Every structure is written in C-alpha cells, then in structure tokens.
mmCIF file of C-alpha atoms in Angstrom:
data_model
loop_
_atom_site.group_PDB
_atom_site.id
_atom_site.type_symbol
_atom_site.label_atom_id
_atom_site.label_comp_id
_atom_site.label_asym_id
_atom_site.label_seq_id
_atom_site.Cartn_x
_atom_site.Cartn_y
_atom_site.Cartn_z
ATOM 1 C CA UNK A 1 31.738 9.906 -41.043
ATOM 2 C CA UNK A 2 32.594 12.107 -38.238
ATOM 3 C CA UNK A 3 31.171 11.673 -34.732
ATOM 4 C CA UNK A 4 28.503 14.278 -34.658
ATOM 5 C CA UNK A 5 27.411 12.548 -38.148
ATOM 6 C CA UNK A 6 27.636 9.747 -36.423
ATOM 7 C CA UNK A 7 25.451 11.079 -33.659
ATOM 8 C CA UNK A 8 22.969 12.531 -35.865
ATOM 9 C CA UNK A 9 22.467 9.115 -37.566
ATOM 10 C CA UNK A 10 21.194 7.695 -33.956
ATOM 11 C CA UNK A 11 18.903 10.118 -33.643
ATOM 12 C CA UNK A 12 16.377 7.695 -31.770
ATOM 13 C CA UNK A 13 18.543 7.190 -28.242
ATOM 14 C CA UNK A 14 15.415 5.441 -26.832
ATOM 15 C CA UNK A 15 14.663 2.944 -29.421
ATOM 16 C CA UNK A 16 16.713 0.401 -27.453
ATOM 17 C CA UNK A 17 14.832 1.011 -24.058
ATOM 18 C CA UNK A 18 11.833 0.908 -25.546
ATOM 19 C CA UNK A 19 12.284 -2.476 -27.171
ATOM 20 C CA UNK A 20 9.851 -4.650 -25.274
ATOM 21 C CA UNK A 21 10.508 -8.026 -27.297
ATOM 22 C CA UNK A 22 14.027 -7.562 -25.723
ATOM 23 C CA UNK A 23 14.168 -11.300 -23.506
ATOM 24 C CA UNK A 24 15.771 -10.320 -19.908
ATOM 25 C CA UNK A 25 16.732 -12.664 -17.011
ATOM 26 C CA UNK A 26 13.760 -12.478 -15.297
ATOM 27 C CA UNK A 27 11.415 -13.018 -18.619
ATOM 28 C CA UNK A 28 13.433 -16.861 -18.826
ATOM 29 C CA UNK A 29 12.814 -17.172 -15.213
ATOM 30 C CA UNK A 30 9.010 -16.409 -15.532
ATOM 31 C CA UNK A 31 8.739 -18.906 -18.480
ATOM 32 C CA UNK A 32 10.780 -21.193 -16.716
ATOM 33 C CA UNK A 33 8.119 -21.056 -13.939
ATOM 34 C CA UNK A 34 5.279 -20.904 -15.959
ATOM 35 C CA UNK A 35 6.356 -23.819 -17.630
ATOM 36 C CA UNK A 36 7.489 -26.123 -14.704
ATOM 37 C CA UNK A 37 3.967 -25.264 -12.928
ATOM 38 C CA UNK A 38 1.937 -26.368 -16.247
ATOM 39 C CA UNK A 39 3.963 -29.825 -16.716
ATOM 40 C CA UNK A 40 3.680 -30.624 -12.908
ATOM 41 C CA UNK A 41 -0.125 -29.849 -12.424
ATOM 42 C CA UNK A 42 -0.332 -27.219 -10.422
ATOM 43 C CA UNK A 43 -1.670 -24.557 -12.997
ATOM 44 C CA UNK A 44 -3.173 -24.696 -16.546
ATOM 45 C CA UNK A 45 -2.475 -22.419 -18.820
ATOM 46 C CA UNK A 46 -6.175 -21.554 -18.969
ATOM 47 C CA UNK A 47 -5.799 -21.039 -15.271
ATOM 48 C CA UNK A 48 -3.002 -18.402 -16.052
ATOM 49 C CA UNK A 49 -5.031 -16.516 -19.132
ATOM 50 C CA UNK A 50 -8.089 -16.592 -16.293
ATOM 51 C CA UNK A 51 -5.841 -14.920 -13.892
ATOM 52 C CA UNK A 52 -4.339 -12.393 -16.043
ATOM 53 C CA UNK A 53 -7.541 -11.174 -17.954
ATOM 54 C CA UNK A 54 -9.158 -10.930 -13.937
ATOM 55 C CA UNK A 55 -6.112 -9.142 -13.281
ATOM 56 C CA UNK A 56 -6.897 -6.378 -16.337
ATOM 57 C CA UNK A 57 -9.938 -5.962 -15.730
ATOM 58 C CA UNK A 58 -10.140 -4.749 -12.633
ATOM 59 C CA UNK A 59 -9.345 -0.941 -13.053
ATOM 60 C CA UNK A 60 -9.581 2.126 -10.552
ATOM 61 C CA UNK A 61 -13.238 2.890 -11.687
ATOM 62 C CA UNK A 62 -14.045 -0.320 -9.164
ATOM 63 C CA UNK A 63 -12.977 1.644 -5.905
ATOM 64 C CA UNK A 64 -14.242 5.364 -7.194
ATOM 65 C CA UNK A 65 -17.585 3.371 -7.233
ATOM 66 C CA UNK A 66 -17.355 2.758 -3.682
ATOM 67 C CA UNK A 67 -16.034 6.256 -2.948
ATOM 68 C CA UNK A 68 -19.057 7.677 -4.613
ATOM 69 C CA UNK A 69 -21.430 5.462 -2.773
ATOM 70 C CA UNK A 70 -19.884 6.552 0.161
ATOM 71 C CA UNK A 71 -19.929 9.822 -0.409
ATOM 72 C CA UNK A 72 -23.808 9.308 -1.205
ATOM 73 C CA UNK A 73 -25.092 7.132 1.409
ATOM 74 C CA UNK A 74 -23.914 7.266 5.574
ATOM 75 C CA UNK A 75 -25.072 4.108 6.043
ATOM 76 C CA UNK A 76 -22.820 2.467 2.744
ATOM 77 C CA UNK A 77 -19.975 4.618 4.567
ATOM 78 C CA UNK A 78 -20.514 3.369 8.176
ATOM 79 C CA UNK A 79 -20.663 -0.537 6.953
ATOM 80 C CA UNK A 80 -17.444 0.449 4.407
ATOM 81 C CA UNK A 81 -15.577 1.170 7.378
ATOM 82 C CA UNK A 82 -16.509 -1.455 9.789
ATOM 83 C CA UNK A 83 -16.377 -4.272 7.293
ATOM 84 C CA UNK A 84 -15.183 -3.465 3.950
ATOM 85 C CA UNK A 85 -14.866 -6.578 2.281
ATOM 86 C CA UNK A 86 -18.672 -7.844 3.073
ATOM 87 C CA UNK A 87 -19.758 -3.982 2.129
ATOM 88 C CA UNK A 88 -18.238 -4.077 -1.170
ATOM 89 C CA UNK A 89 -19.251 -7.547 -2.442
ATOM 90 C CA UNK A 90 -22.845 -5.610 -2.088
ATOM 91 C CA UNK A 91 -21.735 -3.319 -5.370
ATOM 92 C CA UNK A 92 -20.708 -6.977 -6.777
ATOM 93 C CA UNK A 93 -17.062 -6.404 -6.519
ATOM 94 C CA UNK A 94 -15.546 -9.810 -5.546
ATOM 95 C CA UNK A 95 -12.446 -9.697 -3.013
ATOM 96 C CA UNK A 96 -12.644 -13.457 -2.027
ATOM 97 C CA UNK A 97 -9.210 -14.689 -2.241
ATOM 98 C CA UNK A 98 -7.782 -11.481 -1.707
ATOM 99 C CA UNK A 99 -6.119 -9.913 1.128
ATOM 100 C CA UNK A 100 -8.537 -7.977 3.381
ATOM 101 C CA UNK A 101 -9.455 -4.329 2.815
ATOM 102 C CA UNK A 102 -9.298 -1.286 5.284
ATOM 103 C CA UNK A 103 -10.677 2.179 4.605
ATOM 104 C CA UNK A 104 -8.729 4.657 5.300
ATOM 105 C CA UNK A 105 -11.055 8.176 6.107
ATOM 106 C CA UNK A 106 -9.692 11.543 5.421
ATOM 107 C CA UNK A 107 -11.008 14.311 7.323
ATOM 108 C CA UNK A 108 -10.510 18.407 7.376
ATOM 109 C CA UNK A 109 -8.065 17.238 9.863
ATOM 110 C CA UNK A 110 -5.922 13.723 8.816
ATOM 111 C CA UNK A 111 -4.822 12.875 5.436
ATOM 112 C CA UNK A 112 -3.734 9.512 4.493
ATOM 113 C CA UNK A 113 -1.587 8.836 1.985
ATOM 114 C CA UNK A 114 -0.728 4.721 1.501
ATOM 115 C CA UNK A 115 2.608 2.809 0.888
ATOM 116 C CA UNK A 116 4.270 -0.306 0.317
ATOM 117 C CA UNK A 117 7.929 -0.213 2.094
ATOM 118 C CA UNK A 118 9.151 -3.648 1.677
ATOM 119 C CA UNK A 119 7.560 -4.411 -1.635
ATOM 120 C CA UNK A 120 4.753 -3.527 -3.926
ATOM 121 C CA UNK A 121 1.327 -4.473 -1.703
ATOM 122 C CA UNK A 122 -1.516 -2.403 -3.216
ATOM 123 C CA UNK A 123 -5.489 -3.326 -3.421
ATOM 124 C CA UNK A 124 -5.408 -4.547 -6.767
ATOM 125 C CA UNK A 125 -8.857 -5.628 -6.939
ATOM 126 C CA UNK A 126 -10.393 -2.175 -6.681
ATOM 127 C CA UNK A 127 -7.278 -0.558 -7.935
ATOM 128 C CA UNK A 128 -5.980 -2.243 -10.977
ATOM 129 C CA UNK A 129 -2.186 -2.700 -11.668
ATOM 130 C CA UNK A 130 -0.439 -0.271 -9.128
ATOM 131 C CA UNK A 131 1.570 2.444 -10.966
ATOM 132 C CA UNK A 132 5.035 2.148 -11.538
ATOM 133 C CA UNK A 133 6.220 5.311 -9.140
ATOM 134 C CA UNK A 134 3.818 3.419 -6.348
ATOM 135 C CA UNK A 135 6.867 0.294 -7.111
ATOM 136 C CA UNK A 136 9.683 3.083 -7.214
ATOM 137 C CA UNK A 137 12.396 2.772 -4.678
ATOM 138 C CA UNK A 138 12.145 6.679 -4.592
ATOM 139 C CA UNK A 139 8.341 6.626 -3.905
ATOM 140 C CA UNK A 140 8.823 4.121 -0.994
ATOM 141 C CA UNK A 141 11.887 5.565 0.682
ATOM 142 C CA UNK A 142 10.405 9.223 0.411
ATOM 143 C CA UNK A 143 6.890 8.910 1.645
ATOM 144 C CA UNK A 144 7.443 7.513 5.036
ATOM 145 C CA UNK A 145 10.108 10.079 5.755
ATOM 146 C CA UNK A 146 9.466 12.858 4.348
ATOM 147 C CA UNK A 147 5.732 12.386 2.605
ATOM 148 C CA UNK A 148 4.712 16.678 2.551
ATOM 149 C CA UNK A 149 7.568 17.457 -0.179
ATOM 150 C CA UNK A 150 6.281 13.960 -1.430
ATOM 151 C CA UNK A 151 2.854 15.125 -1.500
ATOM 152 C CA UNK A 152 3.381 18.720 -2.702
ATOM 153 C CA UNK A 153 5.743 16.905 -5.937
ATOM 154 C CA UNK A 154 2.104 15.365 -6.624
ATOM 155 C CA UNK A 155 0.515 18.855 -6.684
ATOM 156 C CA UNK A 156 -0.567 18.416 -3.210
ATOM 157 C CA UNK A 157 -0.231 20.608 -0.344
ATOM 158 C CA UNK A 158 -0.968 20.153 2.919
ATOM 159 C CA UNK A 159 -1.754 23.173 5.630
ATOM 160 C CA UNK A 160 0.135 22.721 8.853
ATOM 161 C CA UNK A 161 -3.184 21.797 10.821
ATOM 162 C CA UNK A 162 -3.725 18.466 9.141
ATOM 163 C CA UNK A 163 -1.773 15.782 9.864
ATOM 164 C CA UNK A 164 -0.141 13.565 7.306
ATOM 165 C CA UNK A 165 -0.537 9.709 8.337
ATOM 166 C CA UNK A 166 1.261 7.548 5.961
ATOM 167 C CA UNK A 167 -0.036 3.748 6.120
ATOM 168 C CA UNK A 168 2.670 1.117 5.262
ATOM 169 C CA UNK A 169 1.030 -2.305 4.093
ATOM 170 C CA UNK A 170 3.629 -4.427 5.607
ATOM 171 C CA UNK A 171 1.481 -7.353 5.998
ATOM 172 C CA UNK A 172 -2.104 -8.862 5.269
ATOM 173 C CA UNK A 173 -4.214 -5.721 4.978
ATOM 174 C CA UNK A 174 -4.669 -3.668 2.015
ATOM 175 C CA UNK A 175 -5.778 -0.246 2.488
ATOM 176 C CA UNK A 176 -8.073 2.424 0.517
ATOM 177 C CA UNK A 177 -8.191 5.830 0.896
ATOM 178 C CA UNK A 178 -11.329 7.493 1.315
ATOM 179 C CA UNK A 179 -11.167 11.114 -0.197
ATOM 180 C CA UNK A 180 -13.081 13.774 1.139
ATOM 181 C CA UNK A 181 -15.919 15.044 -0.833
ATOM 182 C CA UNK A 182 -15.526 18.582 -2.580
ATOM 183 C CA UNK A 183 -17.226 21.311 -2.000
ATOM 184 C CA UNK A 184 -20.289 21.952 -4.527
ATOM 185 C CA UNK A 185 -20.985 18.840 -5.186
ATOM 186 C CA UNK A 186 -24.523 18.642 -3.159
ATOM 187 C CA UNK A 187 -26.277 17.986 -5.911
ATOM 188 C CA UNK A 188 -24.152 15.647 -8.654
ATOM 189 C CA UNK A 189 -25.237 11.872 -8.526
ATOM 190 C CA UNK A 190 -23.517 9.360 -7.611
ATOM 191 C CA UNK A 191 -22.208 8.820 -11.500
ATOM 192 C CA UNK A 192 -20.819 11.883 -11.242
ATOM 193 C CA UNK A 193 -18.955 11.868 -7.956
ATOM 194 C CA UNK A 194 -17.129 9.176 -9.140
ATOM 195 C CA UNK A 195 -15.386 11.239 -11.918
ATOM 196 C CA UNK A 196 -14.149 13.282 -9.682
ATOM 197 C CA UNK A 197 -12.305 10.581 -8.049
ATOM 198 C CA UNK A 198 -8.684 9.331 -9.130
ATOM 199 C CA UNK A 199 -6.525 6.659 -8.372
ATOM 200 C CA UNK A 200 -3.899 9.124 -6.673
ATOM 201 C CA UNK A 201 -6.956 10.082 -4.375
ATOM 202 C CA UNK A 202 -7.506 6.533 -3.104
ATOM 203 C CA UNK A 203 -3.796 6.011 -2.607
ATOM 204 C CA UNK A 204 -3.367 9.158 -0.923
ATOM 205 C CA UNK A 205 -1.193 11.323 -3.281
ATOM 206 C CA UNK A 206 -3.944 13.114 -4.317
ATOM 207 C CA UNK A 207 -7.389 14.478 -3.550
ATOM 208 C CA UNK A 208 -11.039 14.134 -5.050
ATOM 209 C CA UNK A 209 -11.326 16.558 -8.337
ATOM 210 C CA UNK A 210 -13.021 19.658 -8.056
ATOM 211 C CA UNK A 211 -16.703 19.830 -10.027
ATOM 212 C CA UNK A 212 -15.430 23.038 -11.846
ATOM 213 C CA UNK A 213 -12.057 21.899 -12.731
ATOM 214 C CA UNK B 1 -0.956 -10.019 23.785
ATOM 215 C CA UNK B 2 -1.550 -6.308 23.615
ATOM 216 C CA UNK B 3 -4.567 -3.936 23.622
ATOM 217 C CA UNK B 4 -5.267 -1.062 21.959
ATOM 218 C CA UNK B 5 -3.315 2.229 23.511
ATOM 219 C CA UNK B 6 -0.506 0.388 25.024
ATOM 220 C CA UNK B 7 2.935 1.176 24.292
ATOM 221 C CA UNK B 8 4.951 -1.120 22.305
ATOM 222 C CA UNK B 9 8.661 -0.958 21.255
ATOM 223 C CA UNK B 10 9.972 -2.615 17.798
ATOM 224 C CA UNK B 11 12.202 -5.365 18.070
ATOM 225 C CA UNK B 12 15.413 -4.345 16.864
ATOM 226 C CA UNK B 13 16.618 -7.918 16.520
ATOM 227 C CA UNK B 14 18.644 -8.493 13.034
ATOM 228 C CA UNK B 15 16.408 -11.449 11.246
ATOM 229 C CA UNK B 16 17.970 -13.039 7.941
ATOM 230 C CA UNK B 17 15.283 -13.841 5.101
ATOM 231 C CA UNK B 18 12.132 -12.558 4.765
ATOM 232 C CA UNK B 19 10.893 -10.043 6.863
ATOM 233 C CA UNK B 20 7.222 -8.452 7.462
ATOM 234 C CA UNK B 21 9.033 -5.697 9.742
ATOM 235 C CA UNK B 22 10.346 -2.428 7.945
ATOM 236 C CA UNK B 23 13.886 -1.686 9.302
ATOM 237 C CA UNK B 24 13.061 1.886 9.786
ATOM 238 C CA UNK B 25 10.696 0.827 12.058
ATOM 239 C CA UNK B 26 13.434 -1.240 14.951
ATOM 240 C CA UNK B 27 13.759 0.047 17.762
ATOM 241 C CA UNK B 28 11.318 2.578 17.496
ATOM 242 C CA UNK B 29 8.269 3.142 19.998
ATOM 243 C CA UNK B 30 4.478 3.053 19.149
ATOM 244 C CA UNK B 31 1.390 2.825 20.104
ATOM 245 C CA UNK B 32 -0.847 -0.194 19.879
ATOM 246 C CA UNK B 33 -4.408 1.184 17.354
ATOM 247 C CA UNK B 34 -5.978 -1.871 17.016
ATOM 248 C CA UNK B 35 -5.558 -6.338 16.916
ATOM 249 C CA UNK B 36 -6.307 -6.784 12.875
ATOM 250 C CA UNK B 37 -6.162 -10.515 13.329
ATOM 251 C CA UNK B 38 -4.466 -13.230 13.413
ATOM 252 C CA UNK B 39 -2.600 -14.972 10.300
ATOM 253 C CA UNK B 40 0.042 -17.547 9.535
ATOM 254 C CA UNK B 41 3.772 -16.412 10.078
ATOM 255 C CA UNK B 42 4.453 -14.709 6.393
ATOM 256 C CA UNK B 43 8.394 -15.188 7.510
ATOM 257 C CA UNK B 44 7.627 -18.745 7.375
ATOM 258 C CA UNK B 45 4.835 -19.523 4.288
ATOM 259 C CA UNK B 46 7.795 -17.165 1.888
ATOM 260 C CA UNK B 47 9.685 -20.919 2.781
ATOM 261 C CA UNK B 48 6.738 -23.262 1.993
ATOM 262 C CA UNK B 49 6.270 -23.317 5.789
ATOM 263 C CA UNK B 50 3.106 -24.104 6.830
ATOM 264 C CA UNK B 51 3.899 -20.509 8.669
ATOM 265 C CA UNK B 52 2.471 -22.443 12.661
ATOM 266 C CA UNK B 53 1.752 -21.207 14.978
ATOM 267 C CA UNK B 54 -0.318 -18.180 13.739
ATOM 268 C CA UNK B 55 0.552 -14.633 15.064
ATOM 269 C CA UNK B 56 -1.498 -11.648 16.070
ATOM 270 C CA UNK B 57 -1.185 -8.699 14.016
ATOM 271 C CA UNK B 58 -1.700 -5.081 15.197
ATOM 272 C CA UNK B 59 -1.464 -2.267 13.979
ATOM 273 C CA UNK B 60 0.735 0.251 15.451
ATOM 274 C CA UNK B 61 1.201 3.923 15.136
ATOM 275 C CA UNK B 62 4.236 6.283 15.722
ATOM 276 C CA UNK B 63 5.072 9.373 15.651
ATOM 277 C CA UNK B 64 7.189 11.092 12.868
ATOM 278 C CA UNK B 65 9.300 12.552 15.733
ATOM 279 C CA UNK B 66 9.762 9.645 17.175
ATOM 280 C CA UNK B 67 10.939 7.985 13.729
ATOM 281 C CA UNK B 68 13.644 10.386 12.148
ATOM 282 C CA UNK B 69 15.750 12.409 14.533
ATOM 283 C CA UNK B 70 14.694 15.317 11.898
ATOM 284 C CA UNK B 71 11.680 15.555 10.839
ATOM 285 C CA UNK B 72 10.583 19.026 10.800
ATOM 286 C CA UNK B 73 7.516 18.667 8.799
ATOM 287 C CA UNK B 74 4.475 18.275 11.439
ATOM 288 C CA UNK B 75 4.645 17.732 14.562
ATOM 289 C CA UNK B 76 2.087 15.590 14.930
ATOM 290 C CA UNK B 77 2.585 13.676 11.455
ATOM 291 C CA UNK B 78 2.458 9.704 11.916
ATOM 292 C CA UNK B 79 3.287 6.537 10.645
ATOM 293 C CA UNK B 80 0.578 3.290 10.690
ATOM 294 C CA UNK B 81 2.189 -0.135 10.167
ATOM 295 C CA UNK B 82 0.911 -3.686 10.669
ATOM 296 C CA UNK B 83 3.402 -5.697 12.877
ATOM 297 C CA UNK B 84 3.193 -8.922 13.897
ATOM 298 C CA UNK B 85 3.689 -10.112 17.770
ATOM 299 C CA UNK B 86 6.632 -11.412 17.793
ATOM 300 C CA UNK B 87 8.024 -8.190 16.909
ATOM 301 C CA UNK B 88 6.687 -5.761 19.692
ATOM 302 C CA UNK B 89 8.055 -5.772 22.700
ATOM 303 C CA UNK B 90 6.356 -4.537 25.532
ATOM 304 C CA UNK B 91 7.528 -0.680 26.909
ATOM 305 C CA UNK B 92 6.187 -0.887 30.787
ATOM 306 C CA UNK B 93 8.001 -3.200 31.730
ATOM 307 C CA UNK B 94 11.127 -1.995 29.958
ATOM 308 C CA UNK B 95 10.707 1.441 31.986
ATOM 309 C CA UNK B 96 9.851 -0.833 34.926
ATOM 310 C CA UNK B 97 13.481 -3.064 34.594
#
C-alpha cells in the first residue's frame, strides 16, 4: 500500500475526536466522585438524575420570557431591575438556590456584553448550559481586552458613540443582558418578542432579531 | 467600607490558591458602582472553610484606558467586576501619603 493509499483508507480524520465513549482522566475522576458521595451519604443517585434533568431543562427560552415581558410591561422592567430574583419567580421561574441575578440594560448608548474570566459563571437557570466558546480560553481572554473585534467576529458592530461595558462575573452575581427592543415591533405580543430574542443577546454578543429578518 | 463613587485601587498582592480577583485587574484603579452584599470568603469555602468572617462585595468599574496601556477601541469603553473588600484599597489616602 503506498502512503497516499494509505491516506485515502482513513478518510474519516475525525472519527477519533468524535468518539464520545472514549473514558478520559477526568470521566474516572467524576465517577470516582460520584461514587464516593453515594456510598458516604451525601448524595443519592436519584438526587444526581434530579439535578441533571433540572439542569436540561432549563433552556434560553426561560430568560427571552423575561426579556419579552420586559419589553411589554414598564412596571415588569422597573421591578426586573431592582430585584430580579423576586420579579422572576412571578413568571414561575425558580432561582432559589442559585446565585443572585442582575440585569444588565442596554441602551442607544451602553452595550453590555457578559463574561466569565476566571472560570465558567453563567445564569444557568434562565440560560441553560453555557456554550462552549462562552468556556473558551479565547472567548475569556479576548472580550475584556479587546471585546469590539470580539463583538464584530459575532456579527456585531458597534458605532463609536456607544460604549462597550463588559461585565466579568468574578463572584456571587450572575448577570443578564437586557436587549433593546427593535424597531417595528409596536405591535407583536409578547409571544412574539420573545423569538426575536437569542441567547447571544442576553449574554451580550448579540442583539434582539429584527421582525423582518 | 466604601461607597458608591469613591476611588478604589486593586490590590496587587500575589495570593496562592483560589482567587475571586482577575489578575488583569491588580493594580488597576476603579471606581466604586455599588455594595452587592455581603457573602462568605469564596477563597476560603473552595477549602471547606467555613469562608468567616463574611466580606463586602462591590462592584467596581474601570476604564478600558486605564486597563491596557493600548486600547484604542473607545475611549470611554469599561470594565464591571465584583471584588471583594479585602481586595480594594483605598486611592485618597494613597494620593494623600
């Protein structure tokens, strides 16, 4: 066989990568974990399935809800602000046992686009799983120094008149983003509204969808 | 304790372990936005400490400019963090010394 035969005859080079049933390191340590916590008392498996499935469920749909209500209703937005956790568990989203949440506003004016530096902190509860770029060393080096050729990679950019404020979670807040509302959209309910708002928008590398697009 | 508007510097202090403090941020100069709270000493509970006494937590904002030596992109672009007290040092008295 000669080598390019042999090349041809791998002709799937990400097979490997893509293996997920391949056991790493850190799968042994989780088990390992998961194990010793289950044997000592201090979780039940149940308790883990619970977690996980509460985990899954919670999606980005959760906090385009509250945008759109927002959006919708100045009184919804003024309590959002001042006390977001109280404010949300009134649309029977549950953030007990959960870091608190700030909303972050965006105006014509100041755009806020959210980070993690040290690790991975992201408002799971009306977010979901965070995506992996969000987890990316890239991502988290990039966006606090130079976030406008971050933002414009997104598809975003920003006139020279607005200023960019990037908000690092370093510590016990988590943070929304609350997108401006489009233009043209006087009339769409509050169903509606929230299609036109993506997870990017809430973190901040993004904006609200136009109606028409 | 600080207040909201006064001028706080970063410690720059090298701390082993875990850390709530983003090294870009050390040494830099902020201003005080607001007092979020006050919560147990995450450089303590990552130990099974019970993380006492609490700490006050603010959150601080700096400028860009004030950050990287170049940043060109906006003049008036910022950065918000949440530090905790024991990592702010007080400017005033610093220009005061």
């Amino acid at each position: 066989m000669t080598a390019h035969q042999h090349h041809d005859h791998h002709a799937h080079p990400h097979a490997a990568s893509e293996d997920h049933d391949e056991v790493t390191e850190y799968h042994l340590l989780e088990q390992a974990i998961r194990e010793l916590l289950i044997e000592s008392g201090v979780l039940t498996a149940a308790d883990i399935q619970r977690q996980i499935e509460n985990q899954e469920s919670r999606t980005p749909a959760l906090g385009s809800r509250i945008v759109a209500r927002a959006w919708s209703d100045a009184e919804f937005r003024r309590k959002l602000v001042e006390s977001p956790t109280a404010t949300v568990a009134a649309l029977g989203i549950d953030m007990s046992n959960t870091p608190e949440l700030r909303v972050l506003e965006n105006t014509e004016t100041l755009h806020h686009v959210v980070v993690c530096t040290l690790c991975s902190c992201y408002p799971r509860m009306i977010l979901g799983v965070p995506p992996a770029w969000y987890k990316s060393r890239e991502y988290r080096a990039r966006v606090v120094h130079e976030p406008r050729a971050v933002l414009k990679e997104f598809g975003l950019g920003l006139p020279g008149n607005v200023e960019v404020r990037v908000v690092d979670s370093t510590a016990d807040l988590r943070y929304l983003v609350l997108p401006m509302r489009p233009a043209g959209t006087e009339s769409l309910g509050e169903e509606d509204l929230a299609r036109l708002v993506g997870r990017d928008a809430m973190i901040g590398t993004g904006i609200a969808r136009n109606p028409d697009a | 304790m600080y207040a909201p508007g006064d001028r706080v510097r970063v410690d720059s202090r090298w701390q082993s372990g875990h850390c709530r403090t983003p090294y870009y941020l050390k040494g830099r100069v902020g201003v005080v936005v607001s007092a979020v709270g006050i919560y147990r000493n995450p450089e303590r509970l990552a130990y099974h400490k019970p993380g006492l006494p609490p700490r006050r937590l603010y959150r601080v904002r700096f400028r860009q400019e004030d950050i990287w030596v170049n940043y060109t992109d906006g003049g008036f672009d910022t950065v918000e963090a949440d530090l905790f007290e024991h990592w702010l040092l007080p400017v005033a008295e610093e220009l005061t010394s």
